[in-house]
Every structure is written in C-alpha cells, then in structure tokens.
Coordinates of C-alpha atoms in Angstrom, one line a residue:
M248 CA 0.0 0.0 0.0
A249 CA 2.8 2.4 1.0
E250 CA 4.6 1.8 -2.3
A251 CA 1.4 2.0 -4.4
L252 CA 0.5 5.4 -2.9
E253 CA 4.1 6.6 -3.5
Y254 CA 3.8 5.5 -7.1
Y255 CA 0.5 7.4 -7.4
D256 CA 2.0 10.6 -6.1
S257 CA 4.9 10.3 -8.5
M258 CA 2.6 9.6 -11.5
G259 CA 0.7 12.9 -10.8
R260 CA 3.9 14.9 -10.7
H261 CA 5.5 13.3 -13.9
I262 CA 2.3 13.4 -16.0
S263 CA 2.0 17.2 -15.3
E264 CA 5.7 17.6 -16.3
L265 CA 5.0 15.7 -19.5
E266 CA 2.0 17.9 -20.3
K267 CA 4.2 21.0 -20.1
N268 CA 6.9 19.4 -22.2
P269 CA 5.7 16.4 -24.3
A270 CA 9.3 15.8 -25.3
D271 CA 10.5 15.2 -21.7
E272 CA 11.9 11.7 -22.1
R273 CA 12.9 11.5 -18.4
A274 CA 9.3 12.0 -17.3
L275 CA 8.0 9.6 -19.9
N276 CA 10.4 6.9 -18.9
E277 CA 9.6 7.3 -15.3
L278 CA 5.8 7.1 -16.0
F279 CA 6.4 3.9 -18.0
R280 CA 8.5 2.4 -15.1
L281 CA 5.9 3.4 -12.5
M282 CA 3.0 1.8 -14.4
H283 CA 5.0 -1.4 -15.1
N284 CA 5.9 -1.8 -11.4
L285 CA 2.4 -1.0 -10.2
K286 CA 1.0 -3.5 -12.7
A287 CA 3.4 -6.3 -11.5
N288 CA 2.9 -5.6 -7.8
A289 CA -0.9 -5.3 -8.1
R290 CA -1.2 -8.6 -10.0
A291 CA 1.1 -10.4 -7.6
M292 CA -1.0 -9.3 -4.7
G293 CA -4.3 -10.3 -6.4
Y294 CA -5.6 -6.8 -7.3
A295 CA -6.3 -7.6 -10.9
D296 CA -8.4 -4.5 -11.6
I297 CA -5.6 -2.2 -10.7
G298 CA -3.2 -4.3 -12.7
E299 CA -5.4 -4.1 -15.8
V300 CA -5.6 -0.3 -15.7
A301 CA -1.9 0.1 -15.0
H302 CA -1.2 -2.4 -17.9
G303 CA -3.3 -0.3 -20.3
M304 CA -1.6 2.9 -19.2
E305 CA 1.9 1.2 -19.5
T306 CA 1.1 0.1 -23.1
I307 CA 0.1 3.7 -24.1
F308 CA 3.2 5.2 -22.5
G309 CA 5.2 2.6 -24.3
L310 CA 3.7 3.6 -27.7
I311 CA 4.5 7.2 -26.9
R312 CA 8.1 6.3 -26.1
S313 CA 8.4 4.4 -29.4
K314 CA 7.0 7.5 -31.3
E315 CA 3.9 5.5 -32.4
R316 CA 1.6 7.9 -30.5
E317 CA 1.9 11.5 -29.4
F318 CA 1.1 12.9 -26.0
A319 CA -1.5 15.2 -27.4
G320 CA -5.3 15.4 -28.2
S321 CA -7.6 12.9 -26.6
I322 CA -4.7 10.8 -25.2
V323 CA -4.0 13.5 -22.6
P324 CA -7.3 13.6 -20.7
V325 CA -7.6 9.8 -20.8
L326 CA -4.2 9.3 -19.2
F327 CA -4.9 12.0 -16.6
A328 CA -8.2 10.2 -15.9
G329 CA -6.3 7.0 -15.7
V330 CA -3.9 8.4 -13.0
D331 CA -6.9 9.7 -11.0
A332 CA -8.6 6.3 -11.3
L333 CA -5.5 4.4 -10.1
G334 CA -5.4 6.8 -7.0
D335 CA -9.1 6.1 -6.3
M336 CA -8.6 2.3 -6.6
I337 CA -5.5 2.3 -4.4
R338 CA -7.3 4.3 -1.7
A339 CA -10.3 2.0 -2.0
V340 CA -8.1 -1.0 -1.1
D341 CA -6.5 1.0 1.8
E342 CA -9.9 2.0 3.2
N343 CA -11.5 -1.4 2.4
N344 CA -14.1 0.2 0.2
P345 CA -15.7 -1.2 -3.0
T346 CA -13.5 -0.8 -6.1
P347 CA -14.6 2.2 -8.3
N348 CA -16.1 1.4 -11.7
V349 CA -13.5 1.9 -14.4
E350 CA -15.2 0.2 -17.3
A351 CA -15.5 3.4 -19.4
L352 CA -11.8 4.2 -18.7
Q353 CA -10.7 0.7 -19.6
A354 CA -12.7 0.9 -22.9
N355 CA -11.0 4.2 -23.8
L356 CA -7.6 2.8 -23.0
D357 CA -8.3 -0.1 -25.3
R358 CA -9.4 2.2 -28.1
L359 CA -6.2 4.3 -27.7
V360 CA -4.1 1.1 -27.9
R361 CA -5.9 0.2 -31.2
G362 CA -5.4 3.7 -32.5
E363 CA -9.1 4.7 -32.3
E364 CA -10.5 7.9 -30.9
P365 CA -12.0 7.6 -27.4
D366 CA -15.2 9.1 -26.0
I367 CA -13.9 12.2 -24.1
E368 CA -17.2 12.7 -22.3
D369 CA -16.7 9.5 -20.4
V370 CA -13.5 10.8 -18.8
D371 CA -14.4 14.5 -18.2
N372 CA -14.3 14.8 -14.4
S373 CA -12.8 18.3 -14.4
D374 CA -15.3 19.7 -11.9
E375 CA -14.8 16.8 -9.6
N376 CA -11.0 16.9 -9.9
A377 CA -10.9 20.7 -9.4
N378 CA -12.6 20.2 -6.0
R379 CA -10.3 17.3 -5.0
K380 CA -8.7 17.6 -1.6
L381 CA -5.0 17.4 -1.2
E382 CA -3.6 14.4 0.7
L383 CA -0.3 14.0 2.3
S384 CA 1.4 10.6 2.5
D385 CA 1.5 8.8 5.9
L386 CA 5.2 7.9 5.1
V387 CA 8.2 9.9 6.2
Y388 CA 11.6 8.8 4.8
I389 CA 14.5 8.8 7.2
Q390 CA 18.1 8.1 6.4
I391 CA 19.3 4.9 8.2
K392 CA 22.2 6.8 9.7
K393 CA 19.8 9.1 11.5
L394 CA 18.0 6.0 13.0
D395 CA 21.4 4.5 13.9
H396 CA 22.3 7.7 15.8
L397 CA 19.0 7.7 17.5
M398 CA 19.5 4.0 18.5
N399 CA 22.9 4.9 19.9
L400 CA 21.4 7.6 22.1
V401 CA 18.7 5.2 23.3
G402 CA 21.4 2.8 24.2
E403 CA 23.1 5.4 26.4
L404 CA 19.7 6.2 27.9
I405 CA 19.1 2.5 28.7
I406 CA 22.5 2.2 30.5
D407 CA 21.8 5.3 32.6
R408 CA 18.3 4.1 33.3
D409 CA 19.6 0.9 34.8
R410 CA 22.1 2.9 36.9
I411 CA 19.4 5.2 38.2
L412 CA 17.1 2.3 39.1
T413 CA 19.9 0.6 41.0
L414 CA 20.8 3.9 42.9
S415 CA 17.1 4.5 43.8
Q416 CA 16.9 1.0 45.3
E417 CA 20.1 1.6 47.3
I418 CA 19.0 5.0 48.6
G419 CA 15.5 3.7 49.5
S420 CA 13.6 6.9 48.8
P421 CA 10.0 6.0 47.7
A422 CA 9.6 9.2 45.6
L423 CA 12.9 8.5 43.8
Q424 CA 11.9 4.8 43.3
T425 CA 8.6 5.9 41.7
A426 CA 10.3 8.3 39.4
A427 CA 13.0 5.7 38.5
T428 CA 10.3 3.1 37.8
H429 CA 8.5 5.6 35.5
L430 CA 11.7 6.4 33.7
F431 CA 12.3 2.6 33.3
R432 CA 8.9 2.2 31.6
I433 CA 9.3 5.2 29.3
A434 CA 12.9 4.4 28.3
D435 CA 11.8 0.8 27.6
E436 CA 8.9 2.0 25.3
L437 CA 11.2 4.4 23.6
Q438 CA 13.8 1.7 22.9
Y439 CA 11.3 -0.6 21.3
S440 CA 9.7 2.2 19.3
V441 CA 13.1 3.1 17.8
M442 CA 13.8 -0.6 17.1
D443 CA 10.4 -0.9 15.5
A444 CA 11.2 2.1 13.2
R445 CA 14.2 0.2 11.9
L446 CA 12.3 -2.9 10.9
V447 CA 11.7 -3.8 7.3
N448 CA 10.0 -6.7 5.6
V449 CA 12.4 -9.5 4.4
G450 CA 10.4 -9.4 1.2
S451 CA 12.4 -6.3 0.2
L452 CA 15.4 -8.7 -0.2
F453 CA 13.6 -11.9 -1.1
N454 CA 11.8 -10.2 -4.1
K455 CA 15.2 -9.6 -5.7
F456 CA 15.9 -13.3 -6.1
P457 CA 13.6 -14.4 -8.9
R458 CA 15.9 -12.7 -11.4
V459 CA 19.1 -13.9 -9.6
V460 CA 17.8 -17.5 -9.7
R461 CA 16.9 -17.2 -13.4
D462 CA 20.3 -15.9 -14.4
V463 CA 22.3 -18.5 -12.3
A464 CA 20.1 -21.3 -13.5
T465 CA 20.6 -20.3 -17.2
A466 CA 24.4 -20.1 -16.6
E467 CA 24.4 -23.6 -15.1
N468 CA 22.0 -25.1 -17.7
K469 CA 19.5 -26.1 -15.0
E470 CA 15.7 -25.7 -14.6
I471 CA 14.8 -24.1 -11.2
E472 CA 11.4 -23.3 -9.6
L473 CA 11.8 -20.7 -6.9
V474 CA 9.3 -20.6 -4.0
L475 CA 9.3 -17.6 -1.6
N476 CA 7.5 -17.6 1.7
G477 CA 7.3 -15.3 4.7
Q478 CA 8.1 -12.0 2.9
D479 CA 6.1 -10.1 5.5
I480 CA 8.4 -11.1 8.4
Q481 CA 10.1 -8.1 9.8
I482 CA 13.8 -7.6 10.8
D483 CA 16.2 -4.8 11.5
R484 CA 17.2 -3.2 8.2
N485 CA 20.9 -3.3 9.1
I486 CA 20.8 -7.0 9.7
L487 CA 19.1 -7.5 6.3
Q488 CA 21.9 -5.4 4.7
I489 CA 24.6 -7.5 6.4
I490 CA 23.1 -10.9 5.3
T491 CA 22.4 -9.9 1.7
D492 CA 25.7 -11.3 0.3
A493 CA 25.5 -14.3 2.5
L494 CA 22.0 -15.2 1.3
L495 CA 23.1 -14.6 -2.3
H496 CA 26.0 -17.0 -1.8
L497 CA 23.7 -19.7 -0.4
V498 CA 21.3 -19.4 -3.3
R499 CA 24.1 -19.5 -5.9
N500 CA 25.6 -22.5 -3.9
A501 CA 22.3 -24.3 -4.0
I502 CA 21.9 -24.0 -7.7
G503 CA 25.6 -24.6 -8.5
H504 CA 26.3 -27.4 -6.0
G505 CA 23.0 -28.7 -4.8
I506 CA 20.5 -29.1 -7.6
E507 CA 21.4 -31.5 -10.3
T508 CA 21.1 -31.1 -14.1
P509 CA 17.7 -32.1 -15.6
A510 CA 19.3 -35.3 -17.0
E511 CA 20.7 -36.2 -13.6
R512 CA 17.4 -35.6 -11.9
Q513 CA 15.4 -37.6 -14.3
K514 CA 17.9 -40.5 -14.0
A515 CA 17.4 -40.3 -10.2
G516 CA 13.6 -40.4 -10.6
K517 CA 13.1 -36.7 -9.8
P518 CA 11.3 -34.0 -11.8
A519 CA 13.6 -32.3 -14.3
R520 CA 12.9 -29.0 -12.7
G521 CA 14.6 -28.5 -9.4
K522 CA 12.9 -26.7 -6.5
L523 CA 14.6 -23.9 -4.4
T524 CA 12.7 -22.4 -1.4
I525 CA 13.6 -19.3 0.5
N526 CA 11.5 -19.1 3.7
A527 CA 11.4 -16.7 6.6
Q528 CA 9.7 -17.3 10.0
T529 CA 9.9 -16.1 13.6
E530 CA 10.9 -18.2 16.5
R531 CA 10.6 -16.4 19.9
D532 CA 12.9 -13.3 19.5
D533 CA 14.7 -14.7 16.5
V534 CA 14.1 -14.6 12.7
L535 CA 14.9 -17.8 10.9
I536 CA 15.7 -17.8 7.2
H537 CA 15.8 -21.2 5.4
V538 CA 17.4 -21.8 2.0
S539 CA 16.3 -25.3 0.9
D540 CA 16.8 -27.3 -2.3
D541 CA 15.7 -30.7 -3.4
G542 CA 19.1 -31.6 -4.9
R543 CA 21.7 -34.2 -4.3
G544 CA 22.4 -33.4 -0.7
I545 CA 25.7 -33.3 1.1
N546 CA 27.8 -36.5 0.9
I547 CA 29.2 -36.8 4.5
E548 CA 31.9 -39.3 3.5
S549 CA 33.2 -37.0 0.7
V550 CA 33.4 -34.1 3.2
R551 CA 35.2 -36.3 5.7
R552 CA 37.8 -37.3 3.1
K553 CA 38.3 -33.7 1.9
A554 CA 38.8 -32.5 5.5
V555 CA 41.6 -35.1 6.0
E556 CA 43.2 -34.1 2.6
R557 CA 43.1 -30.5 3.7
G558 CA 44.8 -31.4 7.0
L559 CA 41.9 -30.1 9.1
T560 CA 41.8 -33.4 11.0
T561 CA 43.4 -36.8 11.1
A562 CA 41.9 -39.8 9.5
E563 CA 41.6 -41.5 12.9
A564 CA 39.8 -38.5 14.4
A565 CA 37.6 -38.0 11.4
A566 CA 36.3 -41.5 11.6
G567 CA 34.9 -40.9 15.0
L568 CA 33.1 -37.6 14.1
D569 CA 29.3 -37.5 13.9
D570 CA 27.5 -36.0 10.8
N571 CA 27.1 -32.6 12.4
A572 CA 30.8 -32.4 13.3
V573 CA 31.7 -33.4 9.7
R574 CA 29.4 -30.7 8.2
A575 CA 31.1 -28.1 10.4
F576 CA 34.2 -28.5 8.1
L577 CA 32.1 -26.9 5.3
F578 CA 32.5 -23.6 7.1
E579 CA 36.3 -23.7 7.3
P580 CA 38.1 -21.0 5.3
G581 CA 38.6 -21.9 1.7
F582 CA 36.9 -25.3 2.0
S583 CA 35.2 -26.2 -1.2
M584 CA 33.7 -29.4 -2.7
A585 CA 33.6 -27.9 -6.2
K586 CA 35.3 -30.2 -8.8
E587 CA 35.9 -27.4 -11.3
V588 CA 36.0 -23.7 -11.3
T589 CA 32.9 -22.0 -12.8
E590 CA 31.3 -18.5 -12.6
I591 CA 29.2 -19.9 -9.8
S592 CA 31.5 -22.1 -7.7
G593 CA 35.0 -23.4 -7.1
R594 CA 36.6 -19.9 -6.8
G595 CA 37.9 -20.4 -3.2
V596 CA 35.1 -18.4 -1.7
G597 CA 33.4 -20.8 0.6
L598 CA 30.7 -21.0 3.2
D599 CA 33.2 -19.5 5.7
V600 CA 32.3 -16.1 4.3
V601 CA 28.6 -16.7 5.1
K602 CA 29.5 -17.9 8.6
L603 CA 31.6 -14.8 9.3
A604 CA 28.7 -12.5 8.3
I605 CA 26.3 -14.4 10.6
D606 CA 28.8 -14.5 13.4
S607 CA 29.2 -10.7 13.2
L608 CA 25.5 -10.4 14.1
G609 CA 25.6 -12.9 16.9
G610 CA 23.5 -15.3 14.9
Q611 CA 23.9 -19.0 13.9
L612 CA 24.1 -20.9 10.7
R613 CA 22.8 -24.5 10.7
V614 CA 22.9 -27.1 7.9
D615 CA 20.6 -30.2 7.5
S616 CA 21.0 -32.5 4.6
V617 CA 19.8 -35.9 3.4
L618 CA 21.8 -37.5 0.6
G619 CA 19.9 -37.7 -2.6
Q620 CA 17.0 -35.6 -1.2
G621 CA 18.3 -32.1 -0.6
T622 CA 19.9 -29.6 1.8
T623 CA 18.6 -26.8 4.0
F624 CA 20.7 -24.0 5.4
T625 CA 19.1 -22.1 8.3
L626 CA 20.2 -18.6 9.3
V627 CA 19.2 -17.9 12.9
L628 CA 19.2 -14.1 13.2
P629 CA 18.3 -11.6 16.0
T630 CA 15.5 -9.3 15.3
S631 CA 17.7 -6.4 16.3
I632 CA 21.4 -5.9 16.7
A633 CA 21.1 -3.0 19.1
V634 CA 19.7 -4.9 22.2
K635 CA 20.6 -8.5 23.0
G636 CA 19.6 -11.0 25.6
A637 CA 22.6 -12.1 27.7
L638 CA 23.6 -14.3 30.6
L639 CA 25.6 -12.4 33.2
F640 CA 28.1 -14.3 35.3
E641 CA 31.1 -13.7 37.5
L642 CA 34.7 -14.8 37.1
E643 CA 37.4 -13.6 39.5
E644 CA 35.0 -11.0 41.0
R645 CA 34.4 -9.4 37.6
S646 CA 31.2 -9.5 35.7
Y647 CA 31.0 -10.9 32.1
A648 CA 28.2 -11.4 29.6
I649 CA 27.5 -14.1 27.0
P650 CA 24.8 -13.6 24.4
L651 CA 21.9 -15.9 24.8
M652 CA 22.0 -16.7 21.1
H653 CA 25.0 -18.9 21.8
T654 CA 24.0 -20.2 25.2
D655 CA 22.7 -23.7 25.1
S656 CA 22.2 -24.4 28.9
V657 CA 23.7 -23.9 32.4
V658 CA 24.5 -26.8 34.7
S659 CA 26.1 -27.3 38.2
L660 CA 28.1 -30.5 38.5
W661 CA 30.3 -32.0 41.2
P662 CA 33.9 -33.0 40.3
D663 CA 33.0 -36.7 40.3
Q664 CA 30.4 -36.1 37.6
L665 CA 33.1 -34.9 35.2
H666 CA 35.5 -37.3 33.3
V667 CA 39.0 -36.9 32.0
V668 CA 39.8 -38.3 28.6
G669 CA 43.2 -37.5 27.0
G670 CA 43.8 -34.6 29.3
L671 CA 40.4 -33.1 28.5
L672 CA 37.5 -32.6 30.9
L673 CA 34.2 -34.1 29.6
A674 CA 30.7 -33.7 31.0
E675 CA 27.6 -35.7 30.0
V676 CA 24.8 -33.2 29.4
M677 CA 21.5 -34.5 28.2
G678 CA 23.1 -37.7 26.8
E679 CA 25.9 -35.9 25.0
N680 CA 29.6 -35.7 26.0
V681 CA 30.6 -32.0 26.0
P682 CA 34.2 -30.8 26.5
V683 CA 34.6 -28.5 29.5
V684 CA 37.3 -26.0 30.2
D685 CA 38.0 -23.5 33.0
L686 CA 37.2 -20.1 31.4
R687 CA 40.0 -18.4 33.4
R688 CA 42.5 -20.7 31.8
L689 CA 41.2 -20.0 28.3
L690 CA 41.3 -16.3 28.9
H691 CA 44.7 -16.1 30.7
N692 CA 46.7 -18.9 29.2
S693 CA 49.8 -18.1 27.3
D694 CA 50.3 -18.9 23.6
G695 CA 51.0 -22.6 24.2
P696 CA 48.4 -25.4 24.5
L697 CA 46.1 -25.7 27.5
P698 CA 47.6 -27.8 30.5
L699 CA 46.2 -31.3 30.9
A700 CA 43.1 -31.3 33.0
T701 CA 42.6 -33.3 36.2
R702 CA 39.6 -33.7 38.5
E703 CA 41.8 -33.2 41.6
E704 CA 42.2 -29.5 40.9
L705 CA 38.4 -29.0 41.0
R706 CA 37.0 -27.8 44.4
G707 CA 33.3 -28.0 45.1
R708 CA 30.3 -27.7 42.7
Q709 CA 31.3 -26.4 39.3
E710 CA 29.1 -23.8 37.6
I711 CA 29.2 -24.5 33.8
I712 CA 27.8 -22.6 30.9
I713 CA 27.3 -24.8 27.8
V714 CA 27.7 -22.7 24.7
N715 CA 27.0 -23.8 21.1
Y716 CA 28.8 -22.6 18.0
N717 CA 28.9 -24.2 14.5
N718 CA 27.4 -27.4 15.9
R719 CA 30.1 -27.7 18.5
K720 CA 29.3 -27.5 22.2
L721 CA 31.7 -26.3 24.8
G722 CA 31.3 -26.0 28.6
L723 CA 32.9 -23.0 30.3
I724 CA 33.5 -23.2 34.1
V725 CA 32.7 -19.8 35.8
D726 CA 32.6 -18.7 39.4
R727 CA 29.0 -17.7 39.7
F728 CA 25.8 -17.3 37.6
L729 CA 24.3 -13.8 38.1
R730 CA 21.2 -13.3 36.0
Q731 CA 19.7 -13.0 32.5
Q732 CA 18.9 -9.5 31.1
N733 CA 18.8 -7.5 27.9
I734 CA 22.0 -5.5 27.4
V735 CA 23.1 -2.7 25.0
I736 CA 26.4 -3.8 23.5
K737 CA 28.9 -1.0 22.7
P738 CA 31.9 -1.6 20.4
M739 CA 35.4 -1.8 22.0
S740 CA 37.6 1.2 21.5
K741 CA 41.0 1.1 19.9
P742 CA 43.3 -0.7 20.6
L743 CA 41.1 -3.2 22.5
D744 CA 39.0 -3.8 19.4
T745 CA 41.8 -6.1 18.1
I746 CA 41.0 -8.6 20.9
D747 CA 38.5 -10.9 19.2
L748 CA 37.6 -12.8 22.4
F749 CA 35.4 -9.9 23.3
G750 CA 32.4 -8.8 21.2
G751 CA 32.0 -5.5 23.0
V752 CA 31.2 -4.0 26.3
T753 CA 28.1 -2.9 28.3
V754 CA 27.6 -1.0 31.5
L755 CA 25.6 -2.6 34.3
G756 CA 23.2 -0.8 36.6
S757 CA 26.0 -0.6 39.2
G758 CA 28.1 1.4 36.8
Q759 CA 30.5 -1.5 36.3
V760 CA 31.9 -2.1 32.8
C761 CA 31.1 -5.6 31.7
L762 CA 32.9 -7.4 28.9
V763 CA 30.8 -9.3 26.4
L764 CA 32.4 -12.6 25.4
D765 CA 32.5 -13.6 21.7
V766 CA 31.5 -17.3 21.6
P767 CA 32.8 -18.1 18.1
A768 CA 36.2 -16.7 19.0
L769 CA 36.3 -18.6 22.3
T770 CA 35.4 -21.8 20.5
R771 CA 38.1 -21.3 17.9
L772 CA 40.6 -20.6 20.6
F773 CA 39.7 -23.7 22.5
L774 CA 40.0 -25.9 19.4
A775 CA 43.5 -24.4 18.7
K776 CA 44.7 -24.9 22.3
R777 CA 43.1 -28.1 23.4
P778 CA 45.6 -30.7 24.6

C-alpha cells in the first residue's frame, strides 16, 4: 500500500511535467516504469483491476516512447483520468471500500491502444477533480544513519536508566523509586519504538531473487522453480543489509552445487525442474531464514575425506566424528567441494564467508541434509542488533556477559560427575559428551596449549555454561551465575577492538563495565589450544 500510494504521487507529478513538455523523455520513462511496477505488484497481490488499468496505461506510454503515438489530443485527458482512477482504486483498497467502476476508462484505454478515438465525455471529471482535496502521505523517509544515531542515544539512555534504578533502590527513597520506575517504563517503550522504526520486511530482499535464480540457472543449464515464503516477516534493516551477500552466496551455492542437471534428476527419478525455497519465519525473539533445495544433498563421507586431505583433522579423528561435526568443516576458510571452477563455484570463496557474516550479528548458521533428497541452510538471526539478551556471570570477582543466542544451557556439576579423557574434561549433558574448560585458563593462558586437566584441581560444585557454535558445544567453568537480562552492546575502543575474544562492552546498573564474550572466537581458541 505504501509503495502504491508513493507511485500514485509520482505519477501525478510526472504526467504534469509531460503535459508542459511532451518531449520530456525522463518524465515519460519514469511514468512507464511506475506503471510497469504497479501492474506487476498489483497482479502479484491479487488486485487484478488495478493491474489491468496500469497495464493499459503502460502500453500507451510505451507507444508514446516508441513514437507510435503522441502525448496530445484525446490521449492527454484519458491518461490524466487513468492516473486519478488508479489513485481512487488504491485508496479504496486501503480503506477497504468497493472498487470504483473503471469500465469506461478501460474501454477508452483499449481504443487508444488500437489507434481509435476515445469518448472524451466518459472521462471528463474536471469539476470533480478541481474540488479534490490534497492528501499527504503517511510515510516519512528517514536516512538509516539518523536512525542509527537515535539508536545509539537510546542505548546510552538504557545504560543510565539501569544505573538510576539501582541507585534508587540503594537510597531507598519512595519518591525516587517511583520516578525511576516511570523512567524505566518510558525508556523501555522508547527503545522498542526506535527498534520498530528500523524494521523492514524481508520481502524487500527476497523479491530480488527471482531474477538472480533465473540468471544463475541459465548459466548452469538447470531448470529451477523458486518458492518464496514469509516475505512479511520483519527484521532490522541493518541485519538485512549484512546478510544480503550471505543469502546470495547460499542461493548460488544451492543451484551450482546442490541441484542436479535435468538429465541427472530424471535419472534419479526426480522431476527435471529443481525446487529452491527461501522461507522466513519467527521463533521467539529470532528470525529464521531457510534456504532449501531438493538436490543431491551433502555427501558426508566426501566431506570427511576432503577434511583429511586439507589437513583439518586426522583420518583417525575424522572416523569418530558424527554427521554434524563433519558438516562443520564446510564452514572452514577456503573449504570447497567444487570439482571445477565456474562462474558460480569453485573460486575459493566458501561458506566461511557466510559464517563470518552471521557471526558478526551474533547469529547462527545451521545445515541439515539428506543424501539424494536435498539440503537446508538455516540462518538464525536476532530481530535487532542493538539490544541482545545475555547471561551475566562472575569470574574472579568481575562480571562478564554471554549472548543468549549462543547459550545452550547452564549446569552445576560435582567433580565426580566430570570425566578426564586424554587430558580433557568431559561432562555428560542430556546424553551428550561435552568438552569442558575453565574459562579463566582459556582467557589467561599463554600462547601454548592448555595444560592437561585433572579432577583433583576442582573444588566443590562447578558452575558450567554450555555454549554452542557451529554445531560444537563447549562447557565454560565460571565462578557464579548472576542473571539473565537485555543489554546494549557498545563496540570496543582502539586498541582493545583487536582482541577478538570480546564482542564489545556494556555498562551494568551498578556502573561496572562488563565485557561481552565472543563465543565463536572462544570456541576457535579452545580448538586451537586443546591438549
């Protein structure tokens, strides 16, 4: 609706310019584009009557562009009447009113296309149009950098709000506590209002893929049916911008690697035309975007052999890895299963680029595949990157935070519930053996490998946070769990921004600066230093 009303406003402006200067090619081209887009969007949304009028207008503007007609004589009032009718029809949809009767207009448009003279009396609404009220659009366009600045200011306000609330509780003044509680509510509402202003439909990105899929499929000599779902799901515009290249890579990857040629598919008993689905849905506070194909699937054994060839693991260790652990190799830098270099694949740009983009948002990338049936990549994204849910904990009397996106669970275990295998602590959590490491050792250890773990060095109940990254779980021993809360993450200043173990900082209500741990970096550090 917003886009259609914007088109209508532009049509009125450009057709007036064209009347003043019929040779104005810029105005003519813009009118043709507006009619074409309105036609396509109206038909896609099921408003066939708007689509038909826009199609007739587009055809006539096309004839004027090609010099087969002139913007003169009876064409002028008919096209002006057409713009007015489109405005009335769009407003009728917006106000849920009956569609205006445009049979006479449509008949005149058809006559003009055939080169016949229309009946001007049918379109002469000059008295009615002269008394038409002016209407302003409900839309206000704001540059994204202005919203970013506003979000930063709100972040500062949230930090100070928490500090004021804590101080009011310490002082114990009822009047101050009432004012602090009111400030808390107003700041909370302001925060979510600003976050809401940054939301856009994922359809603004999804709707660009039909052409992409068509071009890639043509280059690969494949037949692809694209299915889009969930275009109305909303997400922070900055997040959508960051994942654009990642989503493009996954789509090209699905066509280049996943879906077979028509001949291969028919030989496997599949339809010659492959199916590619891009779907968005919400799950609690996250947005999930699925890219699914019905292609050949991921051959786990081939990935296992390739990982050994690349030196990413030993043959003995690879043999004991489960399917999820093997698929995790797909996200290693430069890892590619392409047998030859094409425009689409095999150029050394692998899924690690996609993973890095998702990691930068604090999101997750999952992959599920069935050999011979297809593959699904799932992007788990936060709705907003400004405010994140986090688990706060203490280590050596200092507070730290871990984003909930990467927090699987928290457990308290006695030393005899932990096992030592090859110098590594293991905990059985929900039927799964999870490696465990003391977080202080991981943060403060030198460049060498971690020392061999023993149960004797553990004293009392161990508080463990189980984090999950790239299908790998890791238990982090901390001193004390604090609480779960939403935090505003601020970037680290130079030169601390080079320490990749920390994703930023936040300020707690007590005024204490709290470091936010980066789970992907911690996981990579553990894998590099494990004994």
